[in-house]
Amino acid sequence: MLGLFEQNRCLICYEVMDSSIGWRDLFLPEKETHLCQNCQAKLQPIKGETCEICGRPFNLLDPQFRSGNQCNDCIRWEIDPTYKGVLTQNHSLYIYNDFLKEVIAKYKYRGDYILAKLFAEDIKNKIKELKPDAIVPIPLSEQRLLERGFNQSEALITEAGYKQTHLLTRIHSEKQSKKSRTERIHLPQVFQTTQSISGKILIIDDIYTTGSTLRHAAQALKLAGTISIHSLTIARG
């Protein structure tokens, strides 16, 4: 109860957030708030019509790059027999705007683990909605894990209060951020499965950009016997 009266600071700008309470707050469980109203307003939740596979918002896409309920990128992926049908559907929470780009950079590359709490509630709600049989984080190679200190995908699952299943391992390769879009799309397979599993799998990652990482992971799981593979990311680039 004393926690109600402690100063609560925004995890991004560190400003003290309004801690005023009423009688209702004294008797009902308090919902954790980690962003001030100003920072919260800078996040752009994905709304409206989206690509049925990758979740790209159609309102931000030129109509010429859309065909029916799919974007042209997904149509190209689906034409390739290697990746056709491997990813059932991607679900992303927010548009990858400049604000979120900086937040994820602090979280992912500067070791600010606590920022995983920002997305815990939204991820928890989406997992409840999707009802997967197993939740699988995108793994890091041993070298990359040593560099960062933690796996950002695992942290998102942990902070959302769910158990993760380690079905994938990763071969070390050059950082994705250093590759061009074309190079990312044409990456060799870097994932291996640790065991076969059926049912509905939900892969967790931080960003969907070209879809290459998630499709490579999905392909490995599909070859191991998984029937339905969804993915969930913080951002859709």
PDB file of C-alpha atoms in Angstrom:
ATOM      1  CA  MET A   1       0.000   0.000   0.000  1.00  0.00           C
ATOM      2  CA  LEU A   2       2.890   2.354   0.759  1.00  0.00           C
ATOM      3  CA  GLY A   3       3.936   2.023  -2.893  1.00  0.00           C
ATOM      4  CA  LEU A   4       0.945   4.155  -3.814  1.00  0.00           C
ATOM      5  CA  PHE A   5       2.589   7.177  -2.220  1.00  0.00           C
ATOM      6  CA  GLU A   6       6.086   6.741  -3.678  1.00  0.00           C
ATOM      7  CA  GLN A   7       7.217   8.936  -6.541  1.00  0.00           C
ATOM      8  CA  ASN A   8       6.733   7.132  -9.833  1.00  0.00           C
ATOM      9  CA  ARG A   9       9.027   8.233 -12.670  1.00  0.00           C
ATOM     10  CA  CYS A  10       8.625   7.666 -16.406  1.00  0.00           C
ATOM     11  CA  LEU A  11      11.101   5.058 -17.619  1.00  0.00           C
ATOM     12  CA  ILE A  12      11.876   7.126 -20.728  1.00  0.00           C
ATOM     13  CA  CYS A  13      12.093  10.796 -19.737  1.00  0.00           C
ATOM     14  CA  TYR A  14      12.369  10.194 -15.933  1.00  0.00           C
ATOM     15  CA  GLU A  15       9.781  12.867 -15.163  1.00  0.00           C
ATOM     16  CA  VAL A  16       7.741  12.303 -12.019  1.00  0.00           C
ATOM     17  CA  MET A  17       4.305  11.026 -12.973  1.00  0.00           C
ATOM     18  CA  ASP A  18       1.066  12.091 -11.319  1.00  0.00           C
ATOM     19  CA  SER A  19       0.700   9.978  -8.203  1.00  0.00           C
ATOM     20  CA  SER A  20      -2.621  11.405  -6.995  1.00  0.00           C
ATOM     21  CA  ILE A  21      -4.987   8.681  -5.792  1.00  0.00           C
ATOM     22  CA  GLY A  22      -8.601   8.395  -4.854  1.00  0.00           C
ATOM     23  CA  TRP A  23     -10.553   6.043  -2.594  1.00  0.00           C
ATOM     24  CA  ARG A  24     -11.011   3.622  -5.491  1.00  0.00           C
ATOM     25  CA  ASP A  25      -7.221   3.178  -5.754  1.00  0.00           C
ATOM     26  CA  LEU A  26      -6.982   2.173  -2.094  1.00  0.00           C
ATOM     27  CA  PHE A  27      -9.159  -0.900  -2.535  1.00  0.00           C
ATOM     28  CA  LEU A  28      -8.483  -2.032  -6.113  1.00  0.00           C
ATOM     29  CA  PRO A  29      -5.221  -3.508  -7.414  1.00  0.00           C
ATOM     30  CA  GLU A  30      -3.065  -0.783  -8.911  1.00  0.00           C
ATOM     31  CA  LYS A  31      -2.198  -1.115 -12.599  1.00  0.00           C
ATOM     32  CA  GLU A  32       1.491  -0.405 -13.119  1.00  0.00           C
ATOM     33  CA  THR A  33       2.223   2.663 -15.207  1.00  0.00           C
ATOM     34  CA  HIS A  34       5.719   3.140 -16.613  1.00  0.00           C
ATOM     35  CA  LEU A  35       5.216   5.973 -19.103  1.00  0.00           C
ATOM     36  CA  CYS A  36       4.176   9.565 -18.536  1.00  0.00           C
ATOM     37  CA  GLN A  37       1.308  10.872 -20.639  1.00  0.00           C
ATOM     38  CA  ASN A  38       3.702  12.782 -22.904  1.00  0.00           C
ATOM     39  CA  CYS A  39       5.789   9.707 -23.754  1.00  0.00           C
ATOM     40  CA  GLN A  40       2.730   7.485 -24.012  1.00  0.00           C
ATOM     41  CA  ALA A  41       1.295   9.861 -26.627  1.00  0.00           C
ATOM     42  CA  LYS A  42       4.394   9.333 -28.788  1.00  0.00           C
ATOM     43  CA  LEU A  43       3.656   5.622 -29.184  1.00  0.00           C
ATOM     44  CA  GLN A  44       1.479   4.893 -32.218  1.00  0.00           C
ATOM     45  CA  PRO A  45      -0.607   1.735 -31.730  1.00  0.00           C
ATOM     46  CA  ILE A  46      -1.319  -0.126 -34.953  1.00  0.00           C
ATOM     47  CA  LYS A  47      -4.989   0.280 -35.800  1.00  0.00           C
ATOM     48  CA  GLY A  48      -7.258  -0.209 -38.755  1.00  0.00           C
ATOM     49  CA  GLU A  49      -6.790  -2.439 -41.768  1.00  0.00           C
ATOM     50  CA  THR A  50      -3.508  -4.344 -42.001  1.00  0.00           C
ATOM     51  CA  CYS A  51      -1.853  -6.970 -44.192  1.00  0.00           C
ATOM     52  CA  GLU A  52      -3.318 -10.321 -43.183  1.00  0.00           C
ATOM     53  CA  ILE A  53       0.144 -11.899 -42.904  1.00  0.00           C
ATOM     54  CA  CYS A  54       2.673  -9.322 -41.699  1.00  0.00           C
ATOM     55  CA  GLY A  55       0.393  -6.820 -39.967  1.00  0.00           C
ATOM     56  CA  ARG A  56       1.592  -3.808 -41.977  1.00  0.00           C
ATOM     57  CA  PRO A  57      -0.898  -0.911 -41.640  1.00  0.00           C
ATOM     58  CA  PHE A  58      -2.467  -0.230 -45.027  1.00  0.00           C
ATOM     59  CA  ASN A  59      -3.137   3.403 -44.163  1.00  0.00           C
ATOM     60  CA  LEU A  60       0.644   3.997 -44.298  1.00  0.00           C
ATOM     61  CA  LEU A  61       1.149   2.050 -47.518  1.00  0.00           C
ATOM     62  CA  ASP A  62       0.766   3.341 -51.060  1.00  0.00           C
ATOM     63  CA  PRO A  63      -2.182   1.424 -52.615  1.00  0.00           C
ATOM     64  CA  GLN A  64       0.028   0.283 -55.506  1.00  0.00           C
ATOM     65  CA  PHE A  65       2.000  -1.876 -53.043  1.00  0.00           C
ATOM     66  CA  ARG A  66      -1.099  -3.767 -51.931  1.00  0.00           C
ATOM     67  CA  SER A  67      -3.058  -6.558 -53.543  1.00  0.00           C
ATOM     68  CA  GLY A  68      -6.257  -7.555 -51.764  1.00  0.00           C
ATOM     69  CA  ASN A  69      -5.534  -8.271 -48.110  1.00  0.00           C
ATOM     70  CA  GLN A  70      -1.784  -8.650 -48.544  1.00  0.00           C
ATOM     71  CA  CYS A  71       1.105  -6.270 -49.105  1.00  0.00           C
ATOM     72  CA  ASN A  72       3.438  -6.883 -52.023  1.00  0.00           C
ATOM     73  CA  ASP A  73       6.283  -7.940 -49.714  1.00  0.00           C
ATOM     74  CA  CYS A  74       4.223 -10.813 -48.308  1.00  0.00           C
ATOM     75  CA  ILE A  75       3.043 -11.782 -51.793  1.00  0.00           C
ATOM     76  CA  ARG A  76       6.695 -12.120 -52.832  1.00  0.00           C
ATOM     77  CA  TRP A  77       7.460 -14.237 -49.765  1.00  0.00           C
ATOM     78  CA  GLU A  78       4.467 -16.468 -50.494  1.00  0.00           C
ATOM     79  CA  ILE A  79       5.512 -16.995 -54.119  1.00  0.00           C
ATOM     80  CA  ASP A  80       8.799 -18.491 -52.894  1.00  0.00           C
ATOM     81  CA  PRO A  81       8.121 -22.220 -52.237  1.00  0.00           C
ATOM     82  CA  THR A  82      10.750 -22.210 -49.475  1.00  0.00           C
ATOM     83  CA  TYR A  83       8.757 -19.752 -47.370  1.00  0.00           C
ATOM     84  CA  LYS A  84       5.186 -20.193 -48.606  1.00  0.00           C
ATOM     85  CA  GLY A  85       2.887 -20.606 -45.629  1.00  0.00           C
ATOM     86  CA  VAL A  86       5.640 -20.827 -42.991  1.00  0.00           C
ATOM     87  CA  LEU A  87       4.400 -17.759 -41.104  1.00  0.00           C
ATOM     88  CA  THR A  88       0.679 -17.850 -40.438  1.00  0.00           C
ATOM     89  CA  GLN A  89       0.426 -14.281 -39.155  1.00  0.00           C
ATOM     90  CA  ASN A  90       2.526 -11.586 -37.519  1.00  0.00           C
ATOM     91  CA  HIS A  91       1.060  -9.301 -34.863  1.00  0.00           C
ATOM     92  CA  SER A  92       2.810  -6.015 -34.012  1.00  0.00           C
ATOM     93  CA  LEU A  93       1.845  -3.553 -31.302  1.00  0.00           C
ATOM     94  CA  TYR A  94       3.199  -0.215 -32.516  1.00  0.00           C
ATOM     95  CA  ILE A  95       4.424   1.627 -35.599  1.00  0.00           C
ATOM     96  CA  TYR A  96       8.225   1.900 -35.633  1.00  0.00           C
ATOM     97  CA  ASN A  97       8.391   5.689 -35.455  1.00  0.00           C
ATOM     98  CA  ASP A  98      11.398   7.776 -34.371  1.00  0.00           C
ATOM     99  CA  PHE A  99      10.387   7.698 -30.704  1.00  0.00           C
ATOM    100  CA  LEU A 100      10.003   3.923 -30.567  1.00  0.00           C
ATOM    101  CA  LYS A 101      13.221   3.501 -32.566  1.00  0.00           C
ATOM    102  CA  GLU A 102      15.115   5.319 -29.803  1.00  0.00           C
ATOM    103  CA  VAL A 103      13.335   3.378 -27.051  1.00  0.00           C
ATOM    104  CA  ILE A 104      14.183   0.026 -28.638  1.00  0.00           C
ATOM    105  CA  ALA A 105      17.789   1.123 -29.235  1.00  0.00           C
ATOM    106  CA  LYS A 106      18.143   1.896 -25.507  1.00  0.00           C
ATOM    107  CA  TYR A 107      16.529  -1.409 -24.628  1.00  0.00           C
ATOM    108  CA  LYS A 108      18.274  -3.638 -27.133  1.00  0.00           C
ATOM    109  CA  TYR A 109      21.739  -2.159 -27.628  1.00  0.00           C
ATOM    110  CA  ARG A 110      22.388  -0.190 -24.431  1.00  0.00           C
ATOM    111  CA  GLY A 111      21.323  -2.879 -21.979  1.00  0.00           C
ATOM    112  CA  ASP A 112      18.331  -1.063 -20.451  1.00  0.00           C
ATOM    113  CA  TYR A 113      16.488  -4.244 -19.424  1.00  0.00           C
ATOM    114  CA  ILE A 114      13.835  -2.428 -17.372  1.00  0.00           C
ATOM    115  CA  LEU A 115      12.288  -1.056 -20.580  1.00  0.00           C
ATOM    116  CA  ALA A 116      10.811  -4.516 -21.189  1.00  0.00           C
ATOM    117  CA  LYS A 117       8.224  -3.497 -18.577  1.00  0.00           C
ATOM    118  CA  LEU A 118       6.856  -0.847 -20.955  1.00  0.00           C
ATOM    119  CA  PHE A 119       5.342  -3.495 -23.210  1.00  0.00           C
ATOM    120  CA  ALA A 120       4.529  -6.227 -20.686  1.00  0.00           C
ATOM    121  CA  GLU A 121       0.803  -5.477 -20.385  1.00  0.00           C
ATOM    122  CA  ASP A 122       0.195  -5.259 -24.142  1.00  0.00           C
ATOM    123  CA  ILE A 123       2.173  -8.444 -24.789  1.00  0.00           C
ATOM    124  CA  LYS A 124       0.327 -10.261 -21.997  1.00  0.00           C
ATOM    125  CA  ASN A 125      -3.047  -9.251 -23.456  1.00  0.00           C
ATOM    126  CA  LYS A 126      -2.056 -10.339 -26.968  1.00  0.00           C
ATOM    127  CA  ILE A 127      -0.809 -13.717 -25.738  1.00  0.00           C
ATOM    128  CA  LYS A 128      -4.129 -14.239 -23.924  1.00  0.00           C
ATOM    129  CA  GLU A 129      -5.933 -13.476 -27.166  1.00  0.00           C
ATOM    130  CA  LEU A 130      -3.794 -15.777 -29.343  1.00  0.00           C
ATOM    131  CA  LYS A 131      -3.699 -18.722 -26.888  1.00  0.00           C
ATOM    132  CA  PRO A 132      -0.504 -20.383 -28.191  1.00  0.00           C
ATOM    133  CA  ASP A 133       0.632 -23.857 -27.125  1.00  0.00           C
ATOM    134  CA  ALA A 134       4.200 -22.576 -26.713  1.00  0.00           C
ATOM    135  CA  ILE A 135       5.920 -19.181 -26.692  1.00  0.00           C
ATOM    136  CA  VAL A 136       9.322 -19.136 -28.370  1.00  0.00           C
ATOM    137  CA  PRO A 137      11.804 -16.236 -28.145  1.00  0.00           C
ATOM    138  CA  ILE A 138      14.036 -15.442 -31.092  1.00  0.00           C
ATOM    139  CA  PRO A 139      17.408 -16.668 -29.788  1.00  0.00           C
ATOM    140  CA  LEU A 140      20.722 -14.826 -29.839  1.00  0.00           C
ATOM    141  CA  SER A 141      24.026 -16.454 -30.647  1.00  0.00           C
ATOM    142  CA  GLU A 142      26.329 -16.969 -27.644  1.00  0.00           C
ATOM    143  CA  GLN A 143      28.576 -14.132 -28.830  1.00  0.00           C
ATOM    144  CA  ARG A 144      25.690 -11.681 -29.244  1.00  0.00           C
ATOM    145  CA  LEU A 145      24.286 -12.649 -25.835  1.00  0.00           C
ATOM    146  CA  LEU A 146      27.631 -11.862 -24.208  1.00  0.00           C
ATOM    147  CA  GLU A 147      27.694  -8.479 -25.955  1.00  0.00           C
ATOM    148  CA  ARG A 148      24.174  -7.448 -24.875  1.00  0.00           C
ATOM    149  CA  GLY A 149      23.952  -9.140 -21.497  1.00  0.00           C
ATOM    150  CA  PHE A 150      20.412 -10.417 -22.032  1.00  0.00           C
ATOM    151  CA  ASN A 151      18.088 -11.632 -24.765  1.00  0.00           C
ATOM    152  CA  GLN A 152      15.551  -8.878 -25.453  1.00  0.00           C
ATOM    153  CA  SER A 153      12.913 -11.337 -26.715  1.00  0.00           C
ATOM    154  CA  GLU A 154      13.208 -13.523 -23.609  1.00  0.00           C
ATOM    155  CA  ALA A 155      12.882 -10.455 -21.377  1.00  0.00           C
ATOM    156  CA  LEU A 156       9.617  -9.437 -23.066  1.00  0.00           C
ATOM    157  CA  ILE A 157       8.125 -12.871 -22.341  1.00  0.00           C
ATOM    158  CA  THR A 158       9.378 -12.913 -18.744  1.00  0.00           C
ATOM    159  CA  GLU A 159       8.038  -9.437 -17.940  1.00  0.00           C
ATOM    160  CA  ALA A 160       4.668 -10.390 -19.432  1.00  0.00           C
ATOM    161  CA  GLY A 161       4.552 -13.228 -16.888  1.00  0.00           C
ATOM    162  CA  TYR A 162       4.743 -16.168 -19.287  1.00  0.00           C
ATOM    163  CA  LYS A 163       6.952 -19.213 -19.560  1.00  0.00           C
ATOM    164  CA  GLN A 164       9.150 -19.477 -22.634  1.00  0.00           C
ATOM    165  CA  THR A 165      10.002 -22.605 -24.578  1.00  0.00           C
ATOM    166  CA  HIS A 166      13.464 -22.751 -26.134  1.00  0.00           C
ATOM    167  CA  LEU A 167      12.902 -24.538 -29.428  1.00  0.00           C
ATOM    168  CA  LEU A 168      15.491 -22.657 -31.466  1.00  0.00           C
ATOM    169  CA  THR A 169      19.227 -22.039 -31.403  1.00  0.00           C
ATOM    170  CA  ARG A 170      21.053 -19.501 -33.533  1.00  0.00           C
ATOM    171  CA  ILE A 171      24.285 -19.586 -35.508  1.00  0.00           C
ATOM    172  CA  HIS A 172      26.356 -16.417 -35.037  1.00  0.00           C
ATOM    173  CA  SER A 173      26.260 -13.981 -37.964  1.00  0.00           C
ATOM    174  CA  GLU A 174      26.798 -10.296 -38.710  1.00  0.00           C
ATOM    175  CA  LYS A 175      24.356  -7.915 -37.033  1.00  0.00           C
ATOM    176  CA  GLN A 176      21.097  -7.483 -38.946  1.00  0.00           C
ATOM    177  CA  SER A 177      21.288  -3.715 -38.445  1.00  0.00           C
ATOM    178  CA  LYS A 178      24.442  -3.617 -40.586  1.00  0.00           C
ATOM    179  CA  LYS A 179      22.787  -5.362 -43.534  1.00  0.00           C
ATOM    180  CA  SER A 180      20.797  -3.824 -46.363  1.00  0.00           C
ATOM    181  CA  ARG A 181      17.165  -4.772 -46.885  1.00  0.00           C
ATOM    182  CA  THR A 182      18.106  -7.072 -49.761  1.00  0.00           C
ATOM    183  CA  GLU A 183      20.841  -8.750 -47.713  1.00  0.00           C
ATOM    184  CA  ARG A 184      18.409  -9.358 -44.840  1.00  0.00           C
ATOM    185  CA  ILE A 185      15.875 -10.986 -47.145  1.00  0.00           C
ATOM    186  CA  HIS A 186      18.441 -13.319 -48.707  1.00  0.00           C
ATOM    187  CA  LEU A 187      20.126 -14.468 -45.496  1.00  0.00           C
ATOM    188  CA  PRO A 188      21.152 -18.125 -45.208  1.00  0.00           C
ATOM    189  CA  GLN A 189      19.294 -20.129 -42.561  1.00  0.00           C
ATOM    190  CA  VAL A 190      20.713 -19.267 -39.127  1.00  0.00           C
ATOM    191  CA  PHE A 191      18.249 -21.169 -36.914  1.00  0.00           C
ATOM    192  CA  GLN A 192      18.172 -24.782 -35.796  1.00  0.00           C
ATOM    193  CA  THR A 193      15.470 -26.548 -33.814  1.00  0.00           C
ATOM    194  CA  THR A 194      16.235 -28.263 -30.522  1.00  0.00           C
ATOM    195  CA  GLN A 195      13.231 -30.607 -30.718  1.00  0.00           C
ATOM    196  CA  SER A 196      10.135 -31.307 -32.767  1.00  0.00           C
ATOM    197  CA  ILE A 197       6.841 -29.830 -31.614  1.00  0.00           C
ATOM    198  CA  SER A 198       3.335 -29.597 -32.999  1.00  0.00           C
ATOM    199  CA  GLY A 199       0.484 -27.241 -32.213  1.00  0.00           C
ATOM    200  CA  LYS A 200       0.338 -23.442 -32.310  1.00  0.00           C
ATOM    201  CA  ILE A 201       3.622 -21.608 -31.723  1.00  0.00           C
ATOM    202  CA  LEU A 202       4.032 -17.907 -30.983  1.00  0.00           C
ATOM    203  CA  ILE A 203       7.468 -16.438 -31.774  1.00  0.00           C
ATOM    204  CA  ILE A 204       8.430 -13.267 -29.894  1.00  0.00           C
ATOM    205  CA  ASP A 205      10.810 -10.655 -31.315  1.00  0.00           C
ATOM    206  CA  ASP A 206      11.296  -6.904 -30.947  1.00  0.00           C
ATOM    207  CA  ILE A 207      10.830  -5.605 -34.515  1.00  0.00           C
ATOM    208  CA  TYR A 208       9.354  -6.832 -37.780  1.00  0.00           C
ATOM    209  CA  THR A 209      11.195  -5.140 -40.650  1.00  0.00           C
ATOM    210  CA  THR A 210      11.641  -7.291 -43.757  1.00  0.00           C
ATOM    211  CA  GLY A 211      10.219 -10.398 -42.075  1.00  0.00           C
ATOM    212  CA  SER A 212      13.372 -12.366 -42.827  1.00  0.00           C
ATOM    213  CA  THR A 213      14.275 -13.280 -39.230  1.00  0.00           C
ATOM    214  CA  LEU A 214      10.773 -14.414 -38.349  1.00  0.00           C
ATOM    215  CA  ARG A 215      10.326 -16.401 -41.546  1.00  0.00           C
ATOM    216  CA  HIS A 216      13.656 -18.155 -41.109  1.00  0.00           C
ATOM    217  CA  ALA A 217      12.670 -19.070 -37.554  1.00  0.00           C
ATOM    218  CA  ALA A 218       9.210 -20.152 -38.703  1.00  0.00           C
ATOM    219  CA  GLN A 219      10.692 -22.261 -41.489  1.00  0.00           C
ATOM    220  CA  ALA A 220      12.897 -24.149 -39.011  1.00  0.00           C
ATOM    221  CA  LEU A 221       9.903 -24.792 -36.740  1.00  0.00           C
ATOM    222  CA  LYS A 222       7.712 -25.813 -39.674  1.00  0.00           C
ATOM    223  CA  LEU A 223      10.263 -28.401 -40.793  1.00  0.00           C
ATOM    224  CA  ALA A 224      10.242 -29.749 -37.232  1.00  0.00           C
ATOM    225  CA  GLY A 225       6.507 -30.395 -37.384  1.00  0.00           C
ATOM    226  CA  THR A 226       4.855 -27.213 -36.116  1.00  0.00           C
ATOM    227  CA  ILE A 227       1.401 -26.684 -37.623  1.00  0.00           C
ATOM    228  CA  SER A 228       0.625 -23.011 -36.975  1.00  0.00           C
ATOM    229  CA  ILE A 229       3.241 -20.323 -36.408  1.00  0.00           C
ATOM    230  CA  HIS A 230       2.366 -16.792 -35.348  1.00  0.00           C
ATOM    231  CA  SER A 231       4.734 -14.010 -34.307  1.00  0.00           C
ATOM    232  CA  LEU A 232       4.418 -11.024 -32.010  1.00  0.00           C
ATOM    233  CA  THR A 233       6.675  -7.965 -32.069  1.00  0.00           C
ATOM    234  CA  ILE A 234       6.761  -4.622 -30.326  1.00  0.00           C
ATOM    235  CA  ALA A 235       7.172  -2.713 -33.566  1.00  0.00           C
ATOM    236  CA  ARG A 236       6.293  -3.006 -37.244  1.00  0.00           C
ATOM    237  CA  GLY A 237       8.925  -1.254 -39.351  1.00  0.00           C
TER     238      GLY A 237
END
